[in-house]
PDB file of C-alpha atoms in Angstrom:
ATOM      1  CA  MET A   1    -117.286-175.534-132.506  1.00 89.00           C
ATOM      2  CA  LEU A   2    -117.273-175.756-136.288  1.00 94.00           C
ATOM      3  CA  PRO A   3    -115.414-173.011-138.172  1.00 95.00           C
ATOM      4  CA  ILE A   4    -118.756-171.827-139.552  1.00 97.00           C
ATOM      5  CA  GLY A   5    -120.062-171.247-136.006  1.00 96.00           C
ATOM      6  CA  PRO A   6    -118.509-167.789-135.585  1.00 96.00           C
ATOM      7  CA  LEU A   7    -119.593-166.849-139.114  1.00 97.00           C
ATOM      8  CA  MET A   8    -123.188-167.796-138.363  1.00 97.00           C
ATOM      9  CA  ILE A   9    -123.069-165.874-135.073  1.00 96.00           C
ATOM     10  CA  GLU A  10    -121.818-162.839-137.018  1.00 97.00           C
ATOM     11  CA  HIS A  11    -124.773-163.281-139.389  1.00 97.00           C
ATOM     12  CA  ARG A  12    -127.167-162.766-136.472  1.00 97.00           C
ATOM     13  CA  LEU A  13    -125.665-159.337-135.686  1.00 96.00           C
ATOM     14  CA  ILE A  14    -125.637-158.382-139.384  1.00 97.00           C
ATOM     15  CA  GLU A  15    -129.319-159.357-139.592  1.00 97.00           C
ATOM     16  CA  LYS A  16    -130.107-157.063-136.656  1.00 97.00           C
ATOM     17  CA  MET A  17    -128.362-154.132-138.359  1.00 97.00           C
ATOM     18  CA  ILE A  18    -130.135-154.901-141.631  1.00 97.00           C
ATOM     19  CA  LEU A  19    -133.464-154.763-139.792  1.00 97.00           C
ATOM     20  CA  ALA A  20    -132.509-151.326-138.424  1.00 97.00           C
ATOM     21  CA  ILE A  21    -131.613-150.230-141.981  1.00 97.00           C
ATOM     22  CA  LYS A  22    -134.970-151.491-143.244  1.00 97.00           C
ATOM     23  CA  GLN A  23    -136.827-149.625-140.514  1.00 97.00           C
ATOM     24  CA  GLU A  24    -134.901-146.418-141.200  1.00 96.00           C
ATOM     25  CA  ALA A  25    -135.527-146.700-144.939  1.00 97.00           C
ATOM     26  CA  GLY A  26    -139.250-147.095-144.227  1.00 97.00           C
ATOM     27  CA  ARG A  27    -139.202-144.005-142.026  1.00 96.00           C
ATOM     28  CA  LEU A  28    -137.439-142.025-144.747  1.00 96.00           C
ATOM     29  CA  GLU A  29    -139.922-143.232-147.374  1.00 96.00           C
ATOM     30  CA  THR A  30    -142.733-141.712-145.316  1.00 96.00           C
ATOM     31  CA  GLY A  31    -141.043-138.302-145.190  1.00 94.00           C
ATOM     32  CA  GLY A  32    -138.725-138.665-142.208  1.00 94.00           C
ATOM     33  CA  GLU A  33    -135.573-136.582-141.875  1.00 94.00           C
ATOM     34  CA  LEU A  34    -132.274-138.248-142.819  1.00 95.00           C
ATOM     35  CA  ASN A  35    -130.112-139.093-139.822  1.00 95.00           C
ATOM     36  CA  ILE A  36    -126.574-138.556-141.138  1.00 95.00           C
ATOM     37  CA  ASP A  37    -125.022-140.157-138.049  1.00 95.00           C
ATOM     38  CA  PHE A  38    -127.058-143.342-138.563  1.00 96.00           C
ATOM     39  CA  LEU A  39    -126.082-143.372-142.234  1.00 96.00           C
ATOM     40  CA  GLU A  40    -122.400-143.065-141.286  1.00 95.00           C
ATOM     41  CA  LEU A  41    -122.869-145.909-138.823  1.00 95.00           C
ATOM     42  CA  ILE A  42    -124.431-148.107-141.535  1.00 95.00           C
ATOM     43  CA  VAL A  43    -121.535-147.507-143.907  1.00 96.00           C
ATOM     44  CA  ASP A  44    -118.937-148.170-141.210  1.00 94.00           C
ATOM     45  CA  PHE A  45    -120.733-151.275-139.899  1.00 95.00           C
ATOM     46  CA  ILE A  46    -121.071-152.900-143.307  1.00 97.00           C
ATOM     47  CA  ARG A  47    -117.565-151.960-144.447  1.00 95.00           C
ATOM     48  CA  THR A  48    -115.818-152.941-141.242  1.00 94.00           C
ATOM     49  CA  TYR A  49    -117.876-155.689-139.643  1.00 94.00           C
ATOM     50  CA  ALA A  50    -119.817-157.294-142.495  1.00 96.00           C
ATOM     51  CA  ASP A  51    -117.181-156.948-145.195  1.00 95.00           C
ATOM     52  CA  LEU A  52    -113.700-156.592-143.708  1.00 93.00           C
ATOM     53  CA  CYS A  53    -114.240-158.893-140.726  1.00 94.00           C
ATOM     54  CA  HIS A  54    -116.963-161.308-141.798  1.00 96.00           C
ATOM     55  CA  HIS A  55    -116.454-161.551-145.552  1.00 96.00           C
ATOM     56  CA  GLY A  56    -112.711-161.396-144.942  1.00 95.00           C
ATOM     57  CA  LYS A  57    -112.864-164.650-142.998  1.00 97.00           C
ATOM     58  CA  GLU A  58    -115.118-166.234-145.582  1.00 97.00           C
ATOM     59  CA  GLU A  59    -112.989-165.284-148.579  1.00 97.00           C
ATOM     60  CA  ASP A  60    -109.485-165.351-147.101  1.00 97.00           C
ATOM     61  CA  ILE A  61    -109.898-168.491-145.015  1.00 97.00           C
ATOM     62  CA  LEU A  62    -112.934-170.676-145.771  1.00 98.00           C
ATOM     63  CA  PHE A  63    -113.248-170.104-149.521  1.00 98.00           C
ATOM     64  CA  LYS A  64    -109.473-170.214-149.986  1.00 97.00           C
ATOM     65  CA  GLU A  65    -109.335-173.630-148.300  1.00 98.00           C
ATOM     66  CA  LEU A  66    -112.384-174.849-150.216  1.00 98.00           C
ATOM     67  CA  GLN A  67    -110.639-174.016-153.502  1.00 97.00           C
ATOM     68  CA  LYS A  68    -108.161-176.756-152.626  1.00 97.00           C
ATOM     69  CA  LYS A  69    -110.999-179.315-152.365  1.00 97.00           C
ATOM     70  CA  ASP A  70    -112.812-181.230-155.080  1.00 97.00           C
ATOM     71  CA  LEU A  71    -116.125-179.404-154.617  1.00 97.00           C
ATOM     72  CA  SER A  72    -119.292-180.466-156.338  1.00 96.00           C
ATOM     73  CA  ASP A  73    -120.362-178.314-159.266  1.00 97.00           C
ATOM     74  CA  GLU A  74    -123.243-177.027-157.135  1.00 96.00           C
ATOM     75  CA  GLN A  75    -120.943-175.918-154.299  1.00 97.00           C
ATOM     76  CA  LYS A  76    -118.518-174.300-156.772  1.00 97.00           C
ATOM     77  CA  ARG A  77    -121.434-172.387-158.282  1.00 97.00           C
ATOM     78  CA  ILE A  78    -122.714-171.231-154.912  1.00 98.00           C
ATOM     79  CA  MET A  79    -119.239-170.153-153.761  1.00 98.00           C
ATOM     80  CA  SER A  80    -118.802-168.152-156.961  1.00 98.00           C
ATOM     81  CA  GLU A  81    -122.187-166.513-156.408  1.00 98.00           C
ATOM     82  CA  LEU A  82    -121.276-165.662-152.819  1.00 98.00           C
ATOM     83  CA  VAL A  83    -118.042-163.966-153.905  1.00 98.00           C
ATOM     84  CA  GLU A  84    -119.983-161.985-156.517  1.00 98.00           C
ATOM     85  CA  GLU A  85    -122.557-161.016-153.896  1.00 98.00           C
ATOM     86  CA  HIS A  86    -119.773-159.755-151.615  1.00 98.00           C
ATOM     87  CA  ILE A  87    -118.659-157.504-154.473  1.00 97.00           C
ATOM     88  CA  ILE A  88    -122.226-156.265-154.984  1.00 98.00           C
ATOM     89  CA  GLY A  89    -122.402-155.424-151.278  1.00 97.00           C
ATOM     90  CA  ARG A  90    -119.119-153.469-151.460  1.00 97.00           C
ATOM     91  CA  VAL A  91    -120.217-151.534-154.525  1.00 98.00           C
ATOM     92  CA  THR A  92    -123.599-150.730-152.974  1.00 98.00           C
ATOM     93  CA  VAL A  93    -122.025-149.434-149.765  1.00 98.00           C
ATOM     94  CA  LYS A  94    -119.556-147.367-151.784  1.00 98.00           C
ATOM     95  CA  ARG A  95    -122.482-145.828-153.670  1.00 98.00           C
ATOM     96  CA  LEU A  96    -124.286-145.213-150.377  1.00 98.00           C
ATOM     97  CA  SER A  97    -121.229-143.448-148.972  1.00 97.00           C
ATOM     98  CA  GLU A  98    -120.899-141.307-152.108  1.00 98.00           C
ATOM     99  CA  ALA A  99    -124.595-140.380-151.982  1.00 98.00           C
ATOM    100  CA  ARG A 100    -124.221-139.481-148.304  1.00 97.00           C
ATOM    101  CA  ASN A 101    -121.275-137.202-149.106  1.00 96.00           C
ATOM    102  CA  LYS A 102    -123.226-135.465-151.873  1.00 97.00           C
ATOM    103  CA  TYR A 103    -126.214-135.042-149.556  1.00 97.00           C
ATOM    104  CA  ILE A 104    -123.965-133.460-146.916  1.00 96.00           C
ATOM    105  CA  GLU A 105    -122.642-131.098-149.616  1.00 97.00           C
ATOM    106  CA  GLY A 106    -126.193-129.858-150.098  1.00 96.00           C
ATOM    107  CA  LYS A 107    -127.449-132.080-152.896  1.00 96.00           C
ATOM    108  CA  LYS A 108    -130.707-133.021-151.178  1.00 94.00           C
ATOM    109  CA  GLU A 109    -131.901-134.953-154.246  1.00 95.00           C
ATOM    110  CA  GLU A 110    -129.446-137.679-153.165  1.00 96.00           C
ATOM    111  CA  LEU A 111    -131.948-138.656-150.471  1.00 97.00           C
ATOM    112  CA  SER A 112    -133.936-140.758-152.942  1.00 97.00           C
ATOM    113  CA  ILE A 113    -130.759-142.605-153.962  1.00 98.00           C
ATOM    114  CA  ILE A 114    -129.850-143.152-150.300  1.00 98.00           C
ATOM    115  CA  VAL A 115    -133.285-144.628-149.607  1.00 98.00           C
ATOM    116  CA  LYS A 116    -133.127-146.894-152.675  1.00 98.00           C
ATOM    117  CA  LEU A 117    -129.698-148.173-151.635  1.00 98.00           C
ATOM    118  CA  MET A 118    -130.860-148.802-148.069  1.00 98.00           C
ATOM    119  CA  VAL A 119    -133.905-150.690-149.345  1.00 98.00           C
ATOM    120  CA  PHE A 120    -131.644-152.695-151.650  1.00 98.00           C
ATOM    121  CA  LEU A 121    -129.323-153.637-148.761  1.00 98.00           C
ATOM    122  CA  ALA A 122    -132.305-154.573-146.570  1.00 97.00           C
ATOM    123  CA  ASP A 123    -133.506-156.954-149.290  1.00 98.00           C
ATOM    124  CA  PHE A 124    -130.084-158.197-150.430  1.00 98.00           C
ATOM    125  CA  TYR A 125    -128.377-159.231-147.194  1.00 98.00           C
ATOM    126  CA  PRO A 126    -131.071-161.559-145.766  1.00 98.00           C
ATOM    127  CA  LYS A 127    -131.081-163.556-149.012  1.00 98.00           C
ATOM    128  CA  HIS A 128    -127.282-163.674-149.056  1.00 98.00           C
ATOM    129  CA  ILE A 129    -127.136-164.820-145.438  1.00 98.00           C
ATOM    130  CA  GLU A 130    -129.788-167.477-146.007  1.00 97.00           C
ATOM    131  CA  LYS A 131    -127.819-168.842-148.973  1.00 98.00           C
ATOM    132  CA  GLU A 132    -124.677-169.111-146.857  1.00 97.00           C
ATOM    133  CA  ASP A 133    -126.344-170.527-143.747  1.00 97.00           C
ATOM    134  CA  ARG A 134    -128.722-173.001-145.365  1.00 95.00           C
ATOM    135  CA  HIS A 135    -127.176-173.934-148.685  1.00 95.00           C
ATOM    136  CA  PHE A 136    -123.431-173.579-148.301  1.00 97.00           C
ATOM    137  CA  PHE A 137    -121.828-173.497-144.855  1.00 97.00           C
ATOM    138  CA  ILE A 138    -123.141-176.779-143.477  1.00 95.00           C
ATOM    139  CA  PRO A 139    -122.728-178.836-146.680  1.00 96.00           C
ATOM    140  CA  VAL A 140    -119.123-177.714-147.265  1.00 97.00           C
ATOM    141  CA  MET A 141    -118.047-178.769-143.783  1.00 97.00           C
ATOM    142  CA  GLY A 142    -118.121-182.324-145.117  1.00 97.00           C
ATOM    143  CA  TYR A 143    -115.062-181.554-147.251  1.00 97.00           C
ATOM    144  CA  PHE A 144    -112.863-181.045-144.161  1.00 98.00           C
ATOM    145  CA  THR A 145    -111.385-183.447-141.637  1.00 97.00           C
ATOM    146  CA  SER A 146    -111.787-182.732-137.916  1.00 97.00           C
ATOM    147  CA  GLU A 147    -108.207-181.452-137.816  1.00 97.00           C
ATOM    148  CA  GLU A 148    -108.812-179.147-140.784  1.00 98.00           C
ATOM    149  CA  LYS A 149    -111.970-177.785-139.143  1.00 97.00           C
ATOM    150  CA  ASP A 150    -110.019-177.045-135.963  1.00 97.00           C
ATOM    151  CA  ALA A 151    -107.314-175.315-138.001  1.00 97.00           C
ATOM    152  CA  LEU A 152    -109.936-173.213-139.840  1.00 97.00           C
ATOM    153  CA  LEU A 153    -111.502-172.173-136.546  1.00 96.00           C
ATOM    154  CA  GLU A 154    -108.088-171.129-135.203  1.00 97.00           C
ATOM    155  CA  GLN A 155    -107.338-169.186-138.404  1.00 97.00           C
ATOM    156  CA  GLY A 156    -110.629-167.329-137.965  1.00 96.00           C
ATOM    157  CA  ASN A 157    -109.776-166.524-134.348  1.00 95.00           C
ATOM    158  CA  GLU A 158    -106.335-165.268-135.395  1.00 95.00           C
ATOM    159  CA  PHE A 159    -107.928-163.178-138.165  1.00 95.00           C
ATOM    160  CA  ASP A 160    -110.194-161.529-135.587  1.00 93.00           C
ATOM    161  CA  ARG A 161    -107.282-160.830-133.214  1.00 91.00           C
ATOM    162  CA  ASP A 162    -105.267-159.154-135.970  1.00 89.00           C
ATOM    163  CA  LEU A 163    -108.186-157.188-137.391  1.00 88.00           C
ATOM    164  CA  ILE A 164    -108.312-154.457-134.752  1.00 85.00           C
ATOM    165  CA  HIS A 165    -104.649-153.637-135.343  1.00 86.00           C
ATOM    166  CA  HIS A 166    -105.214-153.487-139.093  1.00 85.00           C
ATOM    167  CA  ILE A 167    -108.233-151.184-138.710  1.00 85.00           C
ATOM    168  CA  TYR A 168    -106.526-148.719-136.431  1.00 85.00           C
ATOM    169  CA  LYS A 169    -103.307-148.677-138.465  1.00 88.00           C
ATOM    170  CA  GLU A 170    -105.461-147.626-141.440  1.00 85.00           C
ATOM    171  CA  LYS A 171    -107.213-144.987-139.292  1.00 82.00           C
ATOM    172  CA  TYR A 172    -103.824-143.607-138.233  1.00 88.00           C
ATOM    173  CA  GLU A 173    -102.658-143.452-141.852  1.00 88.00           C
ATOM    174  CA  SER A 174    -105.914-141.705-142.821  1.00 84.00           C
ATOM    175  CA  ALA A 175    -105.369-139.179-140.031  1.00 85.00           C
ATOM    176  CA  LEU A 176    -101.886-138.442-141.374  1.00 86.00           C
ATOM    177  CA  LYS A 177    -103.298-137.884-144.859  1.00 85.00           C
ATOM    178  CA  LEU A 178    -105.948-135.545-143.476  1.00 85.00           C
ATOM    179  CA  LEU A 179    -103.240-133.552-141.750  1.00 88.00           C
ATOM    180  CA  SER A 180    -100.938-133.822-144.799  1.00 78.00           C
ATOM    181  CA  ILE A 181     -98.150-135.133-142.590  1.00 64.00           C
ATOM    182  CA  GLY A 182     -96.708-138.177-144.313  1.00 55.00           C
ATOM    183  CA  SER A 183     -95.588-141.250-142.426  1.00 49.00           C
TER     184      SER A 183
END
């Protein structure tokens, strides 16, 4: 398997969640009631799966190794755009989380901001994924030898194995802060 294989598989799950976000945004636009639990799930999914896990492998492994290669100007441009798009995704999800918190506090006018952010994400991610899948991932594989591709795939597998420990260490530290216990 190529090192982009797992990334493209992850894209399929992200696309499914984005479709659910789009459907929920449409329901809200027609007067539906906000489902706070679904909104929390969206924020967690994008932060943890799409950004920490998926974008983490892209930025910390694939892009890092590509920076060592003599990329074409076109591939350098696309990689730069992808990094910027990852930042846009993070900022958007942060804004969505903040709007959710304000809504929970009773500021019901935040609903329109929540819907706009959900619509933005539903439009943004498919374009981002298409750019990676069709215009970047496959062409940049040509910069790596077979051995380098195998090493990248193993690094991605190791990243995934370590991720669960990282996530739950952070959750433990957050729990301590909530309880004001110190570590």
